[in-house]
Coordinates of C-alpha atoms in Angstrom, one line a residue:
M238 CA -13.0 4.7 -28.9
A239 CA -12.2 5.9 -25.4
I240 CA -10.8 3.4 -23.0
D241 CA -13.5 1.9 -20.8
L242 CA -11.9 2.1 -17.3
Q243 CA -14.1 -0.7 -15.9
E244 CA -12.9 -3.1 -18.6
A245 CA -9.3 -1.9 -18.2
A246 CA -9.5 -2.7 -14.4
R247 CA -10.7 -6.2 -15.2
D248 CA -8.2 -6.8 -17.9
R249 CA -5.2 -5.4 -16.1
G250 CA -5.9 -6.5 -12.5
I251 CA -6.4 -2.9 -11.2
K252 CA -8.1 -2.7 -7.8
Y253 CA -7.9 1.0 -7.2
F254 CA -7.6 4.2 -9.3
L255 CA -5.9 7.4 -8.3
I256 CA -8.0 10.2 -9.9
S257 CA -5.4 12.9 -9.9
Y258 CA -5.1 16.6 -10.8
T259 CA -2.4 19.2 -10.4
D260 CA -3.3 22.5 -8.8
L261 CA -1.9 25.9 -9.5
F262 CA 1.1 25.4 -7.2
G263 CA 2.0 22.0 -8.9
A264 CA 0.7 19.9 -6.0
Q265 CA -0.9 16.7 -7.0
R266 CA -4.3 16.0 -5.5
A267 CA -6.1 12.7 -5.7
K268 CA -9.0 10.5 -4.7
L269 CA -8.4 6.7 -4.3
V270 CA -11.3 5.1 -6.0
P271 CA -12.1 1.3 -5.9
A272 CA -12.4 -0.3 -9.3
A273 CA -16.0 -1.2 -8.7
A274 CA -16.9 2.6 -8.7
I275 CA -14.7 3.8 -11.6
G276 CA -17.5 3.6 -14.2
G277 CA -19.5 6.4 -12.5
M278 CA -16.3 8.4 -11.9
Q279 CA -15.4 8.1 -15.5
K280 CA -18.7 9.8 -16.5
A281 CA -19.1 12.3 -13.7
G282 CA -15.7 12.7 -12.1
A283 CA -14.5 12.5 -8.5
G284 CA -15.7 15.3 -6.3
F285 CA -13.4 17.7 -4.4
A286 CA -13.6 21.0 -2.4
G287 CA -11.5 23.3 -4.6
F288 CA -10.8 25.8 -1.8
A289 CA -9.0 23.0 0.1
T290 CA -6.2 22.9 -2.6
W291 CA -4.2 25.6 -4.3
L292 CA -7.0 27.0 -6.5
D293 CA -8.6 30.4 -6.3
M294 CA -11.9 29.2 -4.8
S295 CA -13.9 29.7 -1.6
P296 CA -15.7 27.3 0.7
S297 CA -19.0 28.5 -0.8
D298 CA -18.1 27.3 -4.3
S299 CA -19.8 24.3 -5.8
D300 CA -18.2 20.9 -5.9
L301 CA -15.2 20.6 -8.1
F302 CA -15.2 17.5 -10.3
A303 CA -12.0 15.9 -11.6
K304 CA -13.0 14.0 -14.8
P305 CA -10.3 11.4 -15.6
D306 CA -8.7 11.2 -19.0
P307 CA -8.7 7.5 -19.8
E308 CA -5.9 7.9 -22.3
S309 CA -3.6 9.0 -19.5
L310 CA -4.0 5.7 -17.5
I311 CA -0.7 4.5 -16.0
Q312 CA -0.4 1.5 -13.7
L313 CA 2.0 2.2 -10.9
P314 CA 5.0 0.0 -11.7
W315 CA 5.8 -0.4 -8.0
K316 CA 2.1 -1.1 -7.1
P317 CA 0.4 -2.4 -10.3
E318 CA -2.9 -2.9 -8.6
V319 CA -3.3 0.9 -8.7
G320 CA -4.0 2.9 -11.8
W321 CA -3.2 6.6 -12.0
L322 CA -5.3 9.0 -14.1
A323 CA -4.7 12.6 -15.0
S324 CA -7.9 14.6 -14.8
D325 CA -9.6 17.8 -16.1
L326 CA -11.4 20.0 -13.7
W327 CA -15.1 20.9 -14.0
M328 CA -17.5 23.0 -11.9
D329 CA -21.1 23.8 -12.5
G330 CA -21.0 22.0 -15.8
K331 CA -18.1 24.1 -17.2
E332 CA -14.4 23.5 -17.5
V333 CA -12.5 25.4 -14.8
E334 CA -10.4 28.1 -16.6
Q335 CA -7.7 28.3 -14.0
A336 CA -7.0 24.6 -13.9
P337 CA -3.5 24.0 -15.3
R338 CA -4.3 20.9 -17.5
N339 CA -7.4 22.7 -18.9
L340 CA -5.2 25.7 -19.8
L341 CA -2.7 23.7 -21.6
K342 CA -5.4 21.9 -23.6
R343 CA -7.0 25.2 -24.6
L344 CA -3.6 26.5 -25.9
I345 CA -3.0 23.3 -27.8
A346 CA -6.4 23.7 -29.5
R347 CA -5.7 27.3 -30.3
S348 CA -2.3 26.5 -31.9
G349 CA -3.6 24.5 -34.8
H350 CA -0.4 22.5 -34.7
E351 CA 1.3 20.1 -32.3
M352 CA 4.0 21.2 -30.0
K353 CA 6.3 18.4 -29.1
S354 CA 8.7 18.6 -26.2
G355 CA 11.1 16.6 -24.2
I356 CA 12.1 17.6 -20.6
E357 CA 15.2 17.1 -18.5
P358 CA 14.0 17.2 -14.8
E359 CA 16.9 17.3 -12.4
M360 CA 16.5 16.2 -8.8
F361 CA 18.5 15.7 -5.6
L362 CA 18.4 12.4 -3.6
V363 CA 18.6 13.6 0.0
N364 CA 18.1 12.3 3.5
A365 CA 14.5 12.2 4.9
D366 CA 14.5 15.7 6.4
G367 CA 16.2 17.2 3.3
T368 CA 19.2 18.7 5.2
Q369 CA 21.9 16.7 3.5
I370 CA 22.5 14.8 0.3
S371 CA 22.0 11.1 0.8
D372 CA 25.5 9.9 -0.2
P373 CA 28.2 11.2 2.2
S374 CA 30.9 9.9 -0.2
D375 CA 29.6 12.2 -3.0
T376 CA 32.1 15.0 -2.4
A377 CA 33.9 15.6 -5.7
E378 CA 34.5 19.2 -6.8
K379 CA 33.4 18.2 -10.3
P380 CA 30.8 15.5 -9.7
C381 CA 29.0 15.7 -13.0
Y382 CA 28.8 12.2 -14.7
D383 CA 30.7 10.7 -11.6
Q384 CA 30.6 7.0 -12.3
Q385 CA 31.2 5.9 -8.7
A386 CA 28.5 8.2 -7.3
L387 CA 26.0 7.2 -10.0
M388 CA 26.5 3.5 -9.2
R389 CA 26.1 4.0 -5.4
R390 CA 22.6 5.1 -6.3
Y391 CA 22.1 2.3 -8.8
D392 CA 19.2 0.7 -7.0
V393 CA 17.1 3.8 -6.9
I394 CA 18.0 5.1 -10.4
T395 CA 17.5 1.8 -12.1
E396 CA 14.1 1.1 -10.4
I397 CA 12.8 4.4 -11.8
C398 CA 14.4 3.7 -15.2
D399 CA 13.0 0.2 -15.4
A400 CA 9.6 1.6 -14.5
M401 CA 9.8 4.0 -17.5
V402 CA 10.8 1.1 -19.8
Q403 CA 7.7 -0.8 -18.5
L404 CA 5.5 2.2 -19.2
G405 CA 6.8 2.5 -22.8
W406 CA 8.4 6.0 -22.3
K407 CA 11.6 4.9 -23.9
P408 CA 14.2 6.2 -21.4
Y409 CA 17.6 6.6 -23.0
Q410 CA 20.0 7.8 -20.3
N411 CA 20.5 8.5 -16.6
D412 CA 23.4 10.5 -15.1
H413 CA 24.8 12.1 -12.1
E414 CA 24.4 15.8 -12.6
D415 CA 26.6 18.9 -11.8
A416 CA 25.9 19.0 -8.1
N417 CA 26.8 16.5 -5.5
G418 CA 23.7 14.3 -4.9
Q419 CA 22.0 15.5 -8.1
F420 CA 20.6 13.2 -10.8
E421 CA 18.8 13.5 -14.2
M422 CA 16.8 10.9 -16.1
N423 CA 15.8 11.4 -19.8
W424 CA 13.1 9.8 -21.8
N425 CA 11.7 10.3 -25.4
Y426 CA 9.9 13.6 -26.3
G427 CA 6.3 13.6 -27.3
P428 CA 3.2 15.8 -27.7
A429 CA 3.1 18.6 -25.0
L430 CA 0.0 17.2 -23.1
Q431 CA 1.5 13.7 -23.0
T432 CA 4.9 15.1 -21.8
A433 CA 3.1 17.2 -19.1
D434 CA 1.2 14.1 -17.9
Q435 CA 4.4 12.0 -17.8
H436 CA 6.3 14.8 -16.0
A437 CA 3.6 15.0 -13.3
F438 CA 3.6 11.2 -12.9
Y439 CA 7.5 11.1 -13.0
K440 CA 7.7 13.4 -10.0
F441 CA 5.2 11.3 -8.1
M442 CA 7.1 8.1 -9.1
A443 CA 10.6 9.4 -8.3
R444 CA 9.5 10.5 -4.8
S445 CA 7.6 7.2 -4.2
I446 CA 10.5 5.0 -5.2
A447 CA 13.1 7.1 -3.3
E448 CA 10.9 6.7 -0.2
K449 CA 11.0 2.9 -0.7
H450 CA 14.7 3.1 -0.4
G451 CA 14.6 5.4 2.7
L452 CA 15.6 8.5 0.7
R453 CA 13.9 11.6 -0.4
A454 CA 13.8 12.9 -4.0
T455 CA 13.5 16.7 -4.2
F456 CA 12.9 18.9 -7.2
M457 CA 13.5 22.1 -5.2
P458 CA 15.4 24.5 -7.5
K459 CA 18.2 25.4 -5.0
P460 CA 18.2 23.2 -1.9
F461 CA 21.9 23.8 -1.2
V462 CA 23.4 27.3 -1.5
N463 CA 26.9 26.2 -2.7
L464 CA 25.7 23.6 -5.2
T465 CA 24.2 23.8 -8.7
G466 CA 20.4 24.1 -8.7
S467 CA 17.9 21.8 -10.4
G468 CA 16.6 22.9 -13.7
C469 CA 13.9 21.4 -16.0
H470 CA 15.1 22.2 -19.5
A471 CA 12.6 21.7 -22.4
H472 CA 13.5 20.7 -25.9
V473 CA 10.8 22.1 -28.2
S474 CA 9.6 21.7 -31.8
L475 CA 6.3 22.4 -33.6
W476 CA 4.7 19.8 -36.0
D477 CA 2.1 19.6 -38.7
G478 CA 1.5 15.8 -38.9
K479 CA 4.8 14.3 -39.7
K480 CA 6.4 17.6 -40.7
N481 CA 8.7 19.4 -38.3
L482 CA 7.7 23.1 -38.9
F483 CA 10.9 24.3 -37.1
E484 CA 13.2 22.5 -39.5
D485 CA 14.6 24.2 -42.6
P486 CA 17.9 23.2 -44.2
A487 CA 18.3 26.6 -45.7
G488 CA 17.5 28.4 -42.4
E489 CA 20.2 29.7 -40.0
L490 CA 21.3 26.7 -37.9
G491 CA 18.7 24.6 -39.7
V492 CA 15.8 26.5 -38.1
S493 CA 12.8 27.8 -40.1
E494 CA 11.5 31.4 -40.1
L495 CA 8.5 30.1 -38.1
G496 CA 10.9 28.6 -35.6
Y497 CA 12.6 31.9 -35.1
H498 CA 9.3 33.7 -34.7
F499 CA 8.5 31.1 -31.9
I500 CA 11.8 31.9 -30.3
G501 CA 11.1 35.6 -30.8
G502 CA 7.9 35.1 -28.8
L503 CA 9.9 33.6 -25.9
M504 CA 12.4 36.4 -26.0
H505 CA 9.6 38.9 -25.9
N506 CA 7.6 37.3 -23.2
T507 CA 10.0 35.4 -20.9
D508 CA 10.0 38.0 -18.1
A509 CA 6.2 37.8 -18.2
I510 CA 6.0 34.0 -18.0
C511 CA 8.9 33.6 -15.5
A512 CA 6.4 33.4 -12.6
L513 CA 5.2 30.1 -14.3
T514 CA 8.5 28.6 -15.3
N515 CA 10.2 29.6 -12.0
P516 CA 7.3 29.6 -9.5
T517 CA 8.9 29.7 -6.0
V518 CA 10.9 32.1 -3.8
N519 CA 13.7 29.6 -4.0
S520 CA 13.6 29.6 -7.9
Y521 CA 15.4 33.0 -8.0
K522 CA 18.3 31.6 -5.9
R523 CA 19.1 29.4 -8.8
I524 CA 18.6 32.0 -11.6
N525 CA 20.7 34.7 -9.8
A526 CA 23.1 32.3 -8.0
P527 CA 26.8 33.2 -7.6
R528 CA 29.4 30.8 -8.9
T529 CA 28.9 27.3 -7.5
A530 CA 31.3 24.7 -6.1
S531 CA 31.6 23.1 -9.6
G532 CA 32.5 26.4 -11.2
A533 CA 29.2 27.3 -13.0
T534 CA 25.5 27.7 -12.2
W535 CA 24.2 26.3 -15.5
A536 CA 21.3 28.7 -15.2
P537 CA 20.6 31.8 -17.2
N538 CA 20.0 35.3 -15.7
S539 CA 19.5 37.2 -19.0
I540 CA 17.1 36.8 -21.9
T541 CA 19.4 35.7 -24.8
Y542 CA 19.6 32.9 -27.4
T543 CA 22.5 31.2 -29.1
G544 CA 23.6 28.1 -31.1
N545 CA 25.1 25.1 -29.3
N546 CA 26.1 27.0 -26.2
R547 CA 24.8 26.2 -22.7
T548 CA 25.4 29.6 -21.1
H549 CA 22.3 31.2 -22.7
M550 CA 18.6 30.9 -21.9
I551 CA 17.7 29.4 -25.3
R552 CA 20.1 27.1 -27.1
I553 CA 19.8 25.7 -30.6
P554 CA 21.8 22.5 -30.4
D555 CA 20.9 21.2 -33.9
A556 CA 18.4 21.7 -36.7
G557 CA 14.7 21.8 -36.1
R558 CA 14.5 22.3 -32.4
F559 CA 15.6 24.5 -29.5
E560 CA 16.3 24.1 -25.8
F561 CA 14.6 26.4 -23.3
R562 CA 16.9 26.3 -20.3
L563 CA 15.0 28.6 -17.9
G564 CA 12.5 26.3 -16.2
D565 CA 13.4 24.7 -12.9
G566 CA 12.4 21.7 -10.9
A567 CA 9.5 23.5 -9.1
A568 CA 7.8 24.2 -12.4
N569 CA 4.2 22.9 -12.7
P570 CA 4.4 20.3 -15.4
Y571 CA 1.3 21.7 -17.2
L572 CA 2.1 25.4 -16.8
L573 CA 5.7 24.9 -18.0
Q574 CA 4.4 23.5 -21.3
A575 CA 1.6 26.1 -21.4
A576 CA 4.0 29.0 -20.9
I577 CA 6.4 27.9 -23.6
L578 CA 3.5 27.3 -26.1
A579 CA 1.7 30.5 -25.3
A580 CA 4.8 32.7 -25.7
G581 CA 5.7 30.9 -28.9
L582 CA 2.3 31.4 -30.4
D583 CA 2.5 35.1 -29.6
G584 CA 5.7 35.2 -31.5
I585 CA 4.2 33.4 -34.5
E586 CA 1.1 35.5 -34.5
N587 CA 3.0 38.8 -34.3
K588 CA 6.0 37.6 -36.4
R589 CA 8.4 38.5 -33.5
D590 CA 12.1 38.8 -34.4
P591 CA 14.3 37.3 -31.7
G592 CA 17.1 39.6 -32.7
K593 CA 20.7 38.8 -33.3
R594 CA 22.1 35.5 -32.0
L595 CA 24.8 35.8 -29.3
D596 CA 27.6 33.3 -29.4
I597 CA 29.6 34.5 -26.4
N598 CA 30.2 32.8 -23.1
M599 CA 27.6 34.5 -20.9
Y600 CA 29.2 33.4 -17.7
T601 CA 32.5 35.1 -18.5
D602 CA 31.5 37.9 -21.0
G603 CA 27.8 38.5 -20.2
H604 CA 28.7 41.8 -18.6
T605 CA 29.6 43.1 -22.0
V606 CA 26.1 42.7 -23.3
T607 CA 24.2 45.9 -22.4
D608 CA 21.1 45.7 -24.6
C609 CA 19.4 42.4 -23.4
K610 CA 16.7 42.1 -20.8
K611 CA 17.4 40.6 -17.5
L612 CA 15.3 38.0 -15.7
P613 CA 13.4 39.0 -12.6
L614 CA 15.4 39.1 -9.4
N615 CA 12.8 37.6 -7.2
L616 CA 9.3 36.0 -7.2
L617 CA 7.6 39.3 -6.4
D618 CA 9.1 41.0 -9.5
A619 CA 8.1 38.0 -11.6
I620 CA 4.5 38.0 -10.3
R621 CA 4.1 41.8 -10.9
T622 CA 5.4 41.4 -14.5
F623 CA 3.2 38.4 -15.1
E624 CA 0.1 40.2 -13.7
S625 CA 0.6 43.5 -15.5
S626 CA 1.5 42.1 -18.9
P627 CA -1.2 42.5 -21.6
A628 CA 0.3 39.5 -23.3
T629 CA -0.3 37.1 -20.4
K630 CA -4.0 38.1 -20.2
A631 CA -4.3 37.6 -24.0
M632 CA -2.5 34.3 -23.8
F633 CA -3.9 32.7 -20.7
G634 CA -7.1 34.6 -20.0
E635 CA -7.9 37.1 -17.2
E636 CA -9.3 34.5 -14.9
F637 CA -6.2 32.3 -14.9
V638 CA -3.9 35.3 -14.5
G639 CA -5.9 36.8 -11.7
A640 CA -6.1 33.5 -9.8
Y641 CA -2.4 32.6 -10.2
A642 CA -1.2 36.1 -9.3
K643 CA -3.5 36.3 -6.3
L644 CA -2.3 33.0 -4.7
K645 CA 1.3 33.6 -5.5
T646 CA 1.2 37.0 -3.9
V647 CA -0.1 35.4 -0.8
E648 CA 2.8 33.0 -0.9
W649 CA 5.3 35.9 -1.3
N650 CA 3.7 37.8 1.6
N651 CA 4.0 34.7 3.8
Y652 CA 7.7 34.5 2.9
A653 CA 8.2 38.2 3.5
R654 CA 6.9 37.9 7.0
H655 CA 9.5 35.2 7.8
L656 CA 12.5 36.4 9.8
T657 CA 15.7 34.8 8.7
Q658 CA 18.9 34.2 10.6
W659 CA 20.8 36.3 8.0
E660 CA 18.7 39.4 9.1
R661 CA 19.6 38.8 12.7
D662 CA 23.3 38.3 11.9
N663 CA 23.5 41.4 9.8
T664 CA 21.1 43.9 11.3
L665 CA 20.7 43.1 15.0
D666 CA 23.2 45.9 15.8
C667 CA 22.2 48.3 13.0

């Protein structure tokens, strides 16, 4: 039985609901609905003008309706009188094909199995205008796991972690990451749609709690040129009921043939999905970054896989799962999961071979590998590969591919028209 949101409001003391959806650029849009009106909204959805958000629509289009998923209900731990609901988008009585959550649900239905994933979203805690990290004492050359710096942000980190405990997410560790001012918080893995909903809510929650403390939480991939960027690694497995289909004690590194076909799909399609996993101009300053202050970027720039070795795009840390290390903090929570699942399904359906595993240190010896594909150098390259790939149209549908590529090309063109100080410094006297 689906949750009756009116009853949930009475039972839980909810006064308002945020009926929320995530648009193509990862921005969260919402209507704040009083509890007295939630019954009608549960049936019909909350109305929006789609053109006013990052969706490929026009002012002449019909009303866009966000129909809340009652199973996604989360009470805001810092404001429990408000309930948050992830929503699916409808227009003219049909599901909107370009809507990220709808896309992920279609791919899950197509797969016939259940992809489970856990994510590692990294973020910086910065001052209000984003120009500096928030802790002036966080200056170590090797700041990763720095105990003093972690404890100076104890109030913010523990409030977020306590909220995850309250929500039943089972968080299990929090740490200071490789860049000064950078943090990561981990919670249990789960079904891909659940993980995407939690990821979307987590970003909203982290920002909201940071604001309470006079700080700003940013998931920007590369906010500081000399510091390690923020990734969003995903740990992935595929299940049939209680059976992990990626696990095989007789398989290489404990991974089944099916698991390697899934990895083969990612190896084959990563350049085509990079526009989804790394969706901003700034994303490519993390992927193609020079050596950072700590000594390593911790980000891939080539399409390779390995065993328990963090210098590659895909790492197999132990049996039955792999880690996809390409995604960054800007990734749309739903499109990150959709991209991984779609590429993996393509690998399974076409029995793609990932090729030979590489066990070298890619940061020191990557130049010796001459037969692996490189990741796109910039967002424009990524968009063009995404848009021209027959596989993306087959995986995502032409409507989604066209809408996403169109809006992202507009974003690139807006960036290209921007005059930077670097250009003035280097070409004013050319």
